[in-house]
Short mmCIF file of C-alpha atoms in Angstrom, two decimals:
data_model
loop_
_atom_site.label_atom_id
_atom_site.label_comp_id
_atom_site.label_asym_id
_atom_site.label_seq_id
_atom_site.Cartn_x
_atom_site.Cartn_y
_atom_site.Cartn_z
CA MET A 10 -0.48 0.14 -0.31
CA THR A 11 1.51 3.72 -1.06
CA THR A 12 0.86 6.91 0.57
CA GLY A 13 1.12 10.21 -0.95
CA ALA A 14 0.24 11.38 -4.22
CA PRO A 15 2.03 9.66 -6.89
CA ASP A 16 4.68 11.57 -8.48
CA ASP A 17 3.26 12.88 -11.65
CA LEU A 18 1.70 14.60 -8.95
CA ALA A 19 3.42 16.11 -6.40
CA GLY A 20 3.71 19.76 -8.35
CA PRO A 21 6.28 22.45 -7.88
CA THR A 22 8.54 21.92 -4.76
CA ASP A 23 7.45 25.40 -3.78
CA PRO A 24 4.09 25.07 -2.24
CA ALA A 25 3.93 28.82 -2.98
CA ALA A 26 4.46 27.52 -6.94
CA THR A 27 1.61 25.37 -6.77
CA TRP A 28 -0.88 27.70 -5.33
CA ASP A 29 -0.09 30.15 -7.92
CA ALA A 30 -0.43 27.66 -10.75
CA VAL A 31 -3.61 26.28 -9.04
CA ASP A 32 -4.94 29.65 -8.98
CA ALA A 33 -3.72 30.27 -12.67
CA TYR A 34 -5.53 26.21 -13.48
CA PHE A 35 -8.89 27.78 -11.64
CA GLY A 36 -9.16 31.17 -13.99
CA PRO A 37 -11.80 29.56 -16.45
CA LEU A 38 -13.97 28.75 -13.49
CA VAL A 39 -12.90 31.96 -12.11
CA GLY A 40 -14.24 34.13 -14.58
CA GLU A 41 -12.44 37.34 -13.53
CA ASP A 42 -12.74 39.37 -17.23
CA ASP A 43 -10.87 42.51 -18.49
CA VAL A 44 -13.26 44.99 -16.43
CA LEU A 45 -11.93 43.52 -13.04
CA ALA A 46 -8.23 43.14 -14.99
CA ALA A 47 -8.18 46.82 -15.86
CA ALA A 48 -9.69 48.32 -12.40
CA SER A 49 -6.38 45.79 -10.82
CA GLU A 50 -4.45 47.51 -13.43
CA ARG A 51 -5.47 50.56 -12.50
CA ALA A 52 -4.61 50.45 -9.37
CA ARG A 53 -1.08 49.32 -9.53
CA ALA A 54 -0.32 52.31 -11.84
CA ALA A 55 -1.75 54.67 -9.13
CA GLY A 56 1.52 52.37 -6.65
CA LEU A 57 -1.86 50.79 -4.32
CA PRO A 58 -0.26 48.27 -2.12
CA GLU A 59 -1.45 44.89 -3.78
CA ILE A 60 -3.49 43.68 -0.95
CA GLN A 61 -6.30 43.56 -2.76
CA VAL A 62 -8.37 40.10 -2.91
CA SER A 63 -7.43 37.26 -5.46
CA ALA A 64 -10.00 36.63 -8.73
CA ALA A 65 -11.16 33.67 -6.55
CA GLN A 66 -11.60 34.93 -3.57
CA GLY A 67 -13.87 38.04 -5.48
CA ARG A 68 -15.84 35.28 -6.97
CA LEU A 69 -16.13 34.26 -3.93
CA LEU A 70 -17.70 37.08 -1.91
CA GLN A 71 -20.25 37.97 -5.02
CA LEU A 72 -21.50 34.68 -4.45
CA LEU A 73 -21.75 34.72 -0.99
CA ALA A 74 -24.55 37.74 -1.98
CA LEU A 75 -26.27 36.41 -4.31
CA ALA A 76 -26.01 33.51 -2.55
CA THR A 77 -27.90 35.50 0.49
CA GLY A 78 -29.92 38.02 -1.74
CA ALA A 79 -28.39 40.16 -0.73
CA ARG A 80 -29.60 44.10 -1.67
CA ARG A 81 -27.57 46.44 0.51
CA VAL A 82 -23.80 45.40 1.10
CA LEU A 83 -20.91 46.79 3.10
CA GLU A 84 -17.93 46.68 2.47
CA VAL A 85 -15.17 48.53 5.06
CA GLY A 86 -11.82 48.34 3.35
CA THR A 87 -12.49 49.71 -0.41
CA LEU A 88 -8.57 49.92 -2.18
CA GLY A 89 -9.14 50.56 -5.09
CA GLY A 90 -12.61 48.85 -5.66
CA TYR A 91 -11.04 45.38 -7.03
CA SER A 92 -13.41 43.07 -4.05
CA THR A 93 -16.50 45.82 -5.10
CA ILE A 94 -16.83 45.60 -8.57
CA TRP A 95 -17.30 41.88 -7.05
CA LEU A 96 -19.88 41.84 -4.56
CA ALA A 97 -21.59 44.53 -6.92
CA ARG A 98 -22.41 43.29 -9.34
CA ALA A 99 -24.43 40.96 -7.14
CA LEU A 100 -27.19 43.30 -6.24
CA PRO A 101 -30.50 43.04 -8.46
CA PRO A 102 -31.46 44.24 -11.48
CA ASP A 103 -34.59 46.14 -9.48
CA GLY A 104 -32.50 48.03 -7.40
CA GLY A 105 -29.69 47.72 -4.74
CA THR A 106 -26.80 49.29 -2.65
CA LEU A 107 -23.08 48.72 -1.91
CA VAL A 108 -20.84 51.06 0.55
CA THR A 109 -17.81 50.82 0.59
CA CYS A 110 -15.40 52.29 3.11
CA GLU A 111 -12.18 53.96 2.07
CA ILE A 112 -9.45 56.16 4.50
CA ASP A 113 -7.37 56.82 1.80
CA PRO A 114 -8.32 59.82 -0.37
CA ALA A 115 -5.90 58.68 -2.97
CA HIS A 116 -7.21 54.94 -3.33
CA ALA A 117 -11.02 56.60 -2.78
CA ALA A 118 -10.76 58.22 -6.44
CA VAL A 119 -8.81 54.91 -8.18
CA ALA A 120 -12.17 52.96 -6.96
CA ARG A 121 -14.58 56.19 -8.61
CA GLU A 122 -12.67 55.79 -11.82
CA SER A 123 -13.22 52.23 -11.87
CA LEU A 124 -16.61 51.72 -10.65
CA ALA A 125 -17.32 53.57 -13.83
CA ALA A 126 -15.08 52.02 -15.59
CA ALA A 127 -17.94 49.20 -14.79
CA GLY A 128 -20.65 50.41 -14.99
CA LEU A 129 -21.86 50.64 -11.38
CA SER A 130 -21.20 54.44 -10.05
CA ALA A 131 -25.48 54.23 -9.79
CA VAL A 132 -25.08 52.17 -7.11
CA VAL A 133 -22.44 52.33 -4.87
CA ASP A 134 -21.45 55.28 -2.56
CA VAL A 135 -17.20 55.04 -1.92
CA VAL A 136 -17.71 56.96 1.70
CA VAL A 137 -13.79 58.40 2.16
CA GLY A 138 -13.03 59.32 6.02
CA PRO A 139 -12.48 56.87 9.18
CA ALA A 140 -14.67 54.15 8.73
CA ALA A 141 -15.40 53.11 12.05
CA ASP A 142 -16.46 57.35 12.12
CA THR A 143 -18.86 56.45 8.88
CA LEU A 144 -20.03 53.12 10.12
CA ARG A 145 -20.81 54.63 13.82
CA ARG A 146 -22.70 57.82 11.52
CA LEU A 147 -24.64 54.62 10.05
CA VAL A 148 -25.33 54.18 13.00
CA ASP A 149 -26.91 56.92 14.80
CA GLU A 150 -28.30 57.43 11.60
CA GLY A 151 -30.55 54.42 11.72
CA THR A 152 -29.58 53.12 8.38
CA GLU A 153 -31.32 49.87 6.91
CA PRO A 154 -29.13 46.45 8.50
CA PHE A 155 -27.21 45.69 5.77
CA ASP A 156 -27.23 41.84 3.85
CA LEU A 157 -23.57 41.41 3.20
CA VAL A 158 -20.06 42.72 5.63
CA PHE A 159 -16.91 42.87 3.82
CA VAL A 160 -14.22 43.75 6.26
CA ASP A 161 -11.13 43.84 4.29
CA ALA A 162 -9.46 46.97 6.42
CA ASP A 163 -6.92 47.48 9.71
CA LYS A 164 -6.31 44.46 10.93
CA PRO A 165 -6.31 46.15 14.76
CA SER A 166 -9.52 47.72 14.30
CA ASN A 167 -11.00 45.03 13.51
CA PRO A 168 -13.23 44.32 16.40
CA VAL A 169 -14.50 47.39 17.14
CA TYR A 170 -15.66 47.19 12.99
CA LEU A 171 -17.03 43.38 14.74
CA ASP A 172 -19.84 45.72 17.05
CA LEU A 173 -20.96 48.16 14.33
CA ALA A 174 -20.86 45.34 11.06
CA VAL A 175 -23.69 43.12 13.90
CA ARG A 176 -25.19 46.52 15.21
CA LEU A 177 -25.95 47.23 11.17
CA SER A 178 -26.75 43.50 10.61
CA ARG A 179 -30.24 41.93 10.69
CA PRO A 180 -31.26 38.42 10.92
CA GLY A 181 -29.60 36.25 8.61
CA THR A 182 -26.63 39.17 7.38
CA LEU A 183 -23.13 37.42 6.48
CA VAL A 184 -20.48 38.74 7.71
CA VAL A 185 -17.05 37.97 6.69
CA VAL A 186 -13.58 39.57 7.91
CA ASP A 187 -10.69 38.32 5.44
CA ASN A 188 -6.47 37.56 6.15
CA THR A 189 -7.73 37.02 9.97
CA VAL A 190 -5.42 33.61 9.21
CA ARG A 191 -1.81 36.17 9.07
CA GLY A 192 0.21 33.17 7.58
CA GLY A 193 0.01 30.66 10.84
CA ALA A 194 1.20 33.68 13.54
CA VAL A 195 -2.44 33.57 14.34
CA ALA A 196 -2.13 30.34 16.62
CA ASP A 197 0.09 31.96 18.39
CA PRO A 198 -0.42 32.69 21.59
CA ARG A 199 3.66 34.65 22.09
CA SER A 200 3.04 37.27 18.65
CA THR A 201 2.95 41.31 19.81
CA ASP A 202 2.16 42.03 16.16
CA PRO A 203 -0.90 44.61 16.33
CA ASN A 204 -2.07 42.73 13.44
CA VAL A 205 -1.88 39.41 14.83
CA LEU A 206 -3.73 40.99 18.48
CA GLY A 207 -6.43 42.35 16.81
CA VAL A 208 -8.04 39.26 15.17
CA ARG A 209 -7.35 37.23 18.17
CA GLU A 210 -9.64 39.99 19.74
CA MET A 211 -12.31 39.87 17.12
CA VAL A 212 -12.40 35.52 17.43
CA ALA A 213 -12.33 35.76 21.40
CA ARG A 214 -15.45 38.31 20.73
CA ILE A 215 -17.38 36.06 18.23
CA VAL A 216 -16.97 33.13 20.51
CA ASP A 217 -18.41 34.88 23.01
CA HIS A 218 -21.66 36.98 21.02
CA PRO A 219 -24.40 35.55 21.61
CA ARG A 220 -25.88 37.51 18.15
CA LEU A 221 -22.72 35.54 16.07
CA ASP A 222 -21.92 31.13 14.34
CA ALA A 223 -19.38 31.64 12.39
CA THR A 224 -16.13 28.88 10.98
CA ALA A 225 -12.82 30.42 10.07
CA VAL A 226 -11.83 28.78 6.69
CA GLN A 227 -7.68 28.78 6.25
CA THR A 228 -6.63 29.35 2.53
CA VAL A 229 -3.66 29.18 -0.19
CA GLY A 230 -3.69 31.00 -3.35
CA SER A 231 -2.11 33.93 -5.70
CA LYS A 232 -2.23 35.95 -1.96
CA GLY A 233 -0.01 33.12 0.42
CA TYR A 234 -1.21 31.64 3.49
CA ASP A 235 -4.38 32.54 4.91
CA GLY A 236 -8.02 32.65 4.96
CA PHE A 237 -11.26 34.67 6.57
CA VAL A 238 -14.52 34.53 9.56
CA LEU A 239 -17.14 34.84 8.01
CA ALA A 240 -20.44 34.44 10.59
CA ARG A 241 -23.72 35.15 11.19
CA VAL A 242 -26.60 37.00 12.50
CA ARG A 243 -29.15 34.74 14.44
CA GLY A 244 -31.77 37.60 15.45
#
């Protein structure tokens, strides 16, 4: 009896090369089009950090929004608008709204340009400023609850974003928080990295939260080794 993969399926010895190859293989399944590719290139040309979600992750966000029938989507962390386009394309044709928060005006300008090129300016509101301030304002205004919340901003603020996301949700709302594995560092209790500490505090709050059911998924791919937390708001 043999164990392990056959030699012809073992792949490159470099794990990252394997992850890239697998992402490329599934590219036709994911279906990144010219508009999305142009959004990535526009952000790259503007000097934005290349930390947006991968195409496969963008498609997952879109499918989650479609599966929940989301009409109102909240995004924390716009960057160049790449993930925003994936999410906005899931909104129903008869109406829908996406509010996305971006602290950097230069990033927001790039995102608006890409959203215009995608024909989505009318359904996406890019709000510039600290996301926590924007979310608190939405709470104070009694804004209509969101059906899906995607958090992909500064990790030390994840506990704050989580609390505010729940306040802006309804029973059944999905909350997706990206970059929560941190290359495995999240499991290291000795870590002093503020990004790791922000994730760990958020997870501790979810564990004790009376309104959240959640899981965490580790991912590998063109963006390296990381993962996300997926939570559902209970009634």
